[in-house]
PDB file of C-alpha atoms and ligand atoms in Angstrom:
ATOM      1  CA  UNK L   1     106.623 118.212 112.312  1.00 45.00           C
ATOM      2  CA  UNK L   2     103.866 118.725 110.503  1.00 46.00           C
ATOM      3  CA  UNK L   3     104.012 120.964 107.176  1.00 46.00           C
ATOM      4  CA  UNK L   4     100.326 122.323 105.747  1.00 48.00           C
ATOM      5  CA  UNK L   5      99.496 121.450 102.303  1.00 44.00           C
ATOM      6  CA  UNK L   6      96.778 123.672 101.356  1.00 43.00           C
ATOM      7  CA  UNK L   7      92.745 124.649 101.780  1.00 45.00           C
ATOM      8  CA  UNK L   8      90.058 122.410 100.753  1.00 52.00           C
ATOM      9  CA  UNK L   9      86.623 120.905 101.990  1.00 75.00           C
ATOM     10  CA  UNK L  10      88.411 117.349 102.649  1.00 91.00           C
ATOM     11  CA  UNK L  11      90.740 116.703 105.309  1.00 98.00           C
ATOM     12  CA  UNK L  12      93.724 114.721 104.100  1.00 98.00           C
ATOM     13  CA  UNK L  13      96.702 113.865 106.604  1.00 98.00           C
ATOM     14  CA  UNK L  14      99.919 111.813 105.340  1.00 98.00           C
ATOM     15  CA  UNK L  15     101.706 110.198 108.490  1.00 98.00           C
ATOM     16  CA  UNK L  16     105.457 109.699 106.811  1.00 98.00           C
ATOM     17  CA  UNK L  17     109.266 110.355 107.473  1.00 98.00           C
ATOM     18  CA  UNK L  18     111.627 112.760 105.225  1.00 94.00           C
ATOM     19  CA  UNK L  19     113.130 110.152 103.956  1.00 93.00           C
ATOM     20  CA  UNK L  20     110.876 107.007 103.123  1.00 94.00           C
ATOM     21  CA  UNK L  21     110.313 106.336  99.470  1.00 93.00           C
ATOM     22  CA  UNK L  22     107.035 104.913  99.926  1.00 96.00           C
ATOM     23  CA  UNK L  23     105.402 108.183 101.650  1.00 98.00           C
ATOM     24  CA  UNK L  24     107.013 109.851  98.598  1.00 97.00           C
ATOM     25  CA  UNK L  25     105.018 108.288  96.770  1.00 97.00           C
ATOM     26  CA  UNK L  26     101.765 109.484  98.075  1.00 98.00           C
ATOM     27  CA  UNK L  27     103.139 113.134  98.159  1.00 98.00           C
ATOM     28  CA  UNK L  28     103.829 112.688  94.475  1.00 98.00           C
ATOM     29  CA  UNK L  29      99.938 111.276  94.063  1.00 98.00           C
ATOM     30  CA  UNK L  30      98.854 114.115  95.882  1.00 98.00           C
ATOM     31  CA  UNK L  31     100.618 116.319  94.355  1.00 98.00           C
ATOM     32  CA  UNK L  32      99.821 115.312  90.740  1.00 98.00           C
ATOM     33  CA  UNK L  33      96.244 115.290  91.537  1.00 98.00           C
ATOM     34  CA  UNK L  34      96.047 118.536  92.797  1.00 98.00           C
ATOM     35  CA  UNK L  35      94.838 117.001  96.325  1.00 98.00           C
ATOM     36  CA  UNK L  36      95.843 119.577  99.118  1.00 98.00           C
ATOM     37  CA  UNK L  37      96.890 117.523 102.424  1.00 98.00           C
ATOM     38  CA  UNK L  38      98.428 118.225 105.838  1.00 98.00           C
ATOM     39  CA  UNK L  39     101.526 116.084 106.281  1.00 97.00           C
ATOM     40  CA  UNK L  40     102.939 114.484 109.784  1.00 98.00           C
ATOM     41  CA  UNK L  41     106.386 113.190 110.062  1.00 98.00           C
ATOM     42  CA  UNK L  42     106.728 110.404 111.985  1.00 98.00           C
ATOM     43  CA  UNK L  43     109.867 109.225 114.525  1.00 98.00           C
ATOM     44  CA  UNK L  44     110.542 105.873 113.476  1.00 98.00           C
ATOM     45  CA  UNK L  45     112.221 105.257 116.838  1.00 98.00           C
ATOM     46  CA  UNK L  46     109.331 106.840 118.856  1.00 98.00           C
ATOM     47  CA  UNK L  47     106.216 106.200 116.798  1.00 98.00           C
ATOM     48  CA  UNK L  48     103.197 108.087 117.603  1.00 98.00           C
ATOM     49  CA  UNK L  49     100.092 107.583 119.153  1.00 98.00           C
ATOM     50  CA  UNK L  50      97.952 108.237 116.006  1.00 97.00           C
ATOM     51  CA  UNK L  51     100.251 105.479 113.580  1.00 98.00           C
ATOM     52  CA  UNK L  52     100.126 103.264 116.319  1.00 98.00           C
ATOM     53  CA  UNK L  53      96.008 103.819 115.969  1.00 98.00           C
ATOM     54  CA  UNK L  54      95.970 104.010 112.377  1.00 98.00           C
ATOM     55  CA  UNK L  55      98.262 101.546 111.570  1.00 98.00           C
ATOM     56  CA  UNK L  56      97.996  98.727 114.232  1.00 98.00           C
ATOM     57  CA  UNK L  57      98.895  95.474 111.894  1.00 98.00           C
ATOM     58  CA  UNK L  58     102.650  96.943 110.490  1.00 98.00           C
ATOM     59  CA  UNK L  59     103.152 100.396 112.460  1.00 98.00           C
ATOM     60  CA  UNK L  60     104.634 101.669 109.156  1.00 98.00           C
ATOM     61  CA  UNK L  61     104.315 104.795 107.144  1.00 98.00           C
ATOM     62  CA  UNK L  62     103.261 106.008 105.252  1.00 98.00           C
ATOM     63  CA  UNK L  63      99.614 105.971 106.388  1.00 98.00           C
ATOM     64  CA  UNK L  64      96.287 108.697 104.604  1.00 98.00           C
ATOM     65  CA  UNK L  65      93.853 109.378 106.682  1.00 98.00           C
ATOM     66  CA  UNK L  66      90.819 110.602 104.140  1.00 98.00           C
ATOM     67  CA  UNK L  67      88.265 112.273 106.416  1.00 98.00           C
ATOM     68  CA  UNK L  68      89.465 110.428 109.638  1.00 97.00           C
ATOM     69  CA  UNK L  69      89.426 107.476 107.522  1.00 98.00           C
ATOM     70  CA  UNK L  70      92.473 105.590 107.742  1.00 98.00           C
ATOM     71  CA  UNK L  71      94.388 103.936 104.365  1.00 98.00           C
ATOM     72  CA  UNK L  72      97.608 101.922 104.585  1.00 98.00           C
ATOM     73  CA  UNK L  73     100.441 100.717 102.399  1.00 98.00           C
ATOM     74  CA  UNK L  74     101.369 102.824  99.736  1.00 98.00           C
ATOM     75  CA  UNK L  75     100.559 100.908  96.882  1.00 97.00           C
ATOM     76  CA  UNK L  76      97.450 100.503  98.181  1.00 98.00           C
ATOM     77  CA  UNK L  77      97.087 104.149  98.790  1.00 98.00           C
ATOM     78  CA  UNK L  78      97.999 105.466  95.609  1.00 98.00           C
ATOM     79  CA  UNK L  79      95.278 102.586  93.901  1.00 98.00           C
ATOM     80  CA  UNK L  80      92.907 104.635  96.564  1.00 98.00           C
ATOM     81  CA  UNK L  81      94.000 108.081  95.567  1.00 98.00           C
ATOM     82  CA  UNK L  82      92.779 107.383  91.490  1.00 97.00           C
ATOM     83  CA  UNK L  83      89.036 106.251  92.877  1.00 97.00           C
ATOM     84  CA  UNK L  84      88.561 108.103  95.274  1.00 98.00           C
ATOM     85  CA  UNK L  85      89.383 111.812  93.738  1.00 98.00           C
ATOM     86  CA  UNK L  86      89.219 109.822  90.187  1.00 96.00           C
ATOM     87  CA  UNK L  87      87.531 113.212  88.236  1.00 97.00           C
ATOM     88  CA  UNK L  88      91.274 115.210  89.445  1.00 97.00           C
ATOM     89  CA  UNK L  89      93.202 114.369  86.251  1.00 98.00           C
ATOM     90  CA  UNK L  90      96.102 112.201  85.872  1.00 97.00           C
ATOM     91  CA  UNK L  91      94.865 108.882  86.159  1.00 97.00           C
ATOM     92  CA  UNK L  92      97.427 106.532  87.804  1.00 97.00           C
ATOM     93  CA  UNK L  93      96.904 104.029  86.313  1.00 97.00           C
ATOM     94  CA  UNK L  94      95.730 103.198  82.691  1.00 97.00           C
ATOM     95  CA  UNK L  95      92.223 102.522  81.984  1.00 95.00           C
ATOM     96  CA  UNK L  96      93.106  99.303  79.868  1.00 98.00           C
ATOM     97  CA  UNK L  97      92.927  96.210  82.042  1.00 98.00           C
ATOM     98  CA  UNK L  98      95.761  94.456  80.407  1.00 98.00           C
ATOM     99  CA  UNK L  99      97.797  97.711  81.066  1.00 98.00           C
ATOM    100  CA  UNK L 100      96.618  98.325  84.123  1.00 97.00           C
ATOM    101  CA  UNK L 101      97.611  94.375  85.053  1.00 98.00           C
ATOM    102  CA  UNK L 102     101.029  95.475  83.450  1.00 98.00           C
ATOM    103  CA  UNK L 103     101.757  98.657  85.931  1.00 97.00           C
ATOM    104  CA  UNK L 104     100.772  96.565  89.346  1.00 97.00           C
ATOM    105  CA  UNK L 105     102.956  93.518  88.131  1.00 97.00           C
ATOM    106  CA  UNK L 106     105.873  96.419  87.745  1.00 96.00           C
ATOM    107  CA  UNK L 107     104.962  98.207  91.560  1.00 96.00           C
ATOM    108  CA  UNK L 108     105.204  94.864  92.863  1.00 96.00           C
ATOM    109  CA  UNK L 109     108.613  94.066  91.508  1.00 96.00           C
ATOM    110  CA  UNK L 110     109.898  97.195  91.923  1.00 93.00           C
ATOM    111  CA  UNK L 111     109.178  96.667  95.582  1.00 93.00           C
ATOM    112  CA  UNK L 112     109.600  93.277  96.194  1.00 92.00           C
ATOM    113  CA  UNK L 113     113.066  92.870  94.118  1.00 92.00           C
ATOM    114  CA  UNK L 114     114.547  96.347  92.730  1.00 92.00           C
ATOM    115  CA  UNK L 115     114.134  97.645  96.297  1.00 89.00           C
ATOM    116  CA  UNK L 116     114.922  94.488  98.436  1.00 91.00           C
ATOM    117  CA  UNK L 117     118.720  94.526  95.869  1.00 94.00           C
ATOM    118  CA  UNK L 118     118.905  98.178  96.245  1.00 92.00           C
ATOM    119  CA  UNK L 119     118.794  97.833 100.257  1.00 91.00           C
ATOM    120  CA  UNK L 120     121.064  94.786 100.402  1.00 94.00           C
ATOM    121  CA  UNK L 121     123.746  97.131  98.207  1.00 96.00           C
ATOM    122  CA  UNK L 122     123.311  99.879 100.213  1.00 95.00           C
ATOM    123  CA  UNK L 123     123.478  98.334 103.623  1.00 96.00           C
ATOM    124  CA  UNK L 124     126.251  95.428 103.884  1.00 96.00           C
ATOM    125  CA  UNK L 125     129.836  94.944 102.423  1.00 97.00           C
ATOM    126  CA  UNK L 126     131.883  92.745 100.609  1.00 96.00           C
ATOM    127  CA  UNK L 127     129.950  90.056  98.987  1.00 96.00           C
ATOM    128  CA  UNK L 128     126.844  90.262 100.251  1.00 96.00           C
ATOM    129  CA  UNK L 129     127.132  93.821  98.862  1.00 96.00           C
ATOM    130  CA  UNK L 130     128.473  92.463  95.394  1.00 96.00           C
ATOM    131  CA  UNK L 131     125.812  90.149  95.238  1.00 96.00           C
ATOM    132  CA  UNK L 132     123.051  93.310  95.619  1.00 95.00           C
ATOM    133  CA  UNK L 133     125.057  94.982  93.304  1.00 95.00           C
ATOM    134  CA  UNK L 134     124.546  91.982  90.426  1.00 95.00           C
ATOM    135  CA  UNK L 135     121.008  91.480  91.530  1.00 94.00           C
ATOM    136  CA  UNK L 136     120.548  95.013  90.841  1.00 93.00           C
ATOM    137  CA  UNK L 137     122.046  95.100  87.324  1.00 94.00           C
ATOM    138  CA  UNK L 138     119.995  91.941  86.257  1.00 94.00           C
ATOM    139  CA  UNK L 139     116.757  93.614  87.529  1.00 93.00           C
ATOM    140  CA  UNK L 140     117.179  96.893  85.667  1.00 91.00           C
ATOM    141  CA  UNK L 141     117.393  94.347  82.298  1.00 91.00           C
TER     142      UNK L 141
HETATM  143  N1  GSH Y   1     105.076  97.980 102.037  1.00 69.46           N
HETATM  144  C1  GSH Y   1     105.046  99.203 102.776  1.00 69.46           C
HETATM  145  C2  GSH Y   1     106.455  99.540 103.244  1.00 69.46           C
HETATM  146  C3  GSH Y   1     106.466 100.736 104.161  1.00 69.46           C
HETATM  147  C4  GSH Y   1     107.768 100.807 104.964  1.00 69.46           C
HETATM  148  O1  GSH Y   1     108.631  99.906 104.895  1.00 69.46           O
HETATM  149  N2  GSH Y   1     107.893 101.890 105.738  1.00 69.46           N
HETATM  150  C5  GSH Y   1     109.043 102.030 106.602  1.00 69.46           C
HETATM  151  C6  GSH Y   1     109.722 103.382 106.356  1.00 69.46           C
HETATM  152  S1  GSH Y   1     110.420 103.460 104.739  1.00 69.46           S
HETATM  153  C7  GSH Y   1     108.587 102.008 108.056  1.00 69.46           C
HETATM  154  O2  GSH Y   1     107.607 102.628 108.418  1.00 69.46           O
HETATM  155  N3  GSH Y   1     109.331 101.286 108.914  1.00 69.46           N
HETATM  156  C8  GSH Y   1     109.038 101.224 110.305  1.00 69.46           C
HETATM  157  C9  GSH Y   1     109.205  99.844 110.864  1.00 69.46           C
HETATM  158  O3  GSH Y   1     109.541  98.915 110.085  1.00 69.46           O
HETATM  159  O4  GSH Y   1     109.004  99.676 112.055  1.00 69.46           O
HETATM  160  C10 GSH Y   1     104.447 100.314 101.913  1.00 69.46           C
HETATM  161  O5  GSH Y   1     104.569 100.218 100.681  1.00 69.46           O
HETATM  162  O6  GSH Y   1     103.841 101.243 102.455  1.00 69.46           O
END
């Protein structure tokens, strides 16, 4: 389904699903930087053609393709987002190196342990569910 984001000179497409956090993410770049974009939602259990295309190494969403150009991981594509449209105020990131250091070191953790504890919860029982649960608590400290 696709779902039209606006006019504009650029052409902007987000491959993503309802419900995946990461192509939130871009929508929420987007749409704090003013950028208008067409969207695509993607069937996880049928992918398309063009993800297949633009994605090859990890088939995952969410996927921008700037001017037919393709851009993948989400992290990566909100980094791409502040450069490449980096006179649309907010910046994404801070201009200070140190700080800027400090918000990728956070990104990473969010996604490599908040999220990774948060799925665990979410998707077992008993103690491998507790266990999420306490990994959970000692990441939000
Ligand atoms: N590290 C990736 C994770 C993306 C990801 O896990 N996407 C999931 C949906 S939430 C996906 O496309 N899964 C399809 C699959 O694993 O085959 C990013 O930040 O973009």
């Amino acid at each position: 389904m696709a779902e039209k984001g606006g006019g504009g000179g650029e052409e902007v497409k987000v491959l993503k699903t309802w419900s995946s956090l990461f192509g939130l993410r871009v929508i929420w770049a987007l749409k704090l930087k003013g950028i208008p974009y067409d969207s695509i939602d993607e069937d996880l259990a049928n992918k398309s053609d063009l993800l297949l295309h633009y994605n090859p190494v990890h088939k995952k969403v969410p996927v921008l393709i700037h001017n037919g150009k393709p851009v993948c991981e989400s992290l990566v594509i909100l980094e791409y987002i502040d450069e490449a449209w980096s006179q649309n105020p907010p910046r994404l990131l801070p201009r200070d190196p140190v700080q800027r250091a400090s918000a990728r070191f956070w990104a990473k953790f969010a996604d490599e342990k908040a999220f990774q504890s948060m799925r665990q919860a979410l998707t077992n029982e008993g103690k491998e569910q507790e266990e999420g649960l306490a990994s959970i608590a000692e990441n939000l400290k």
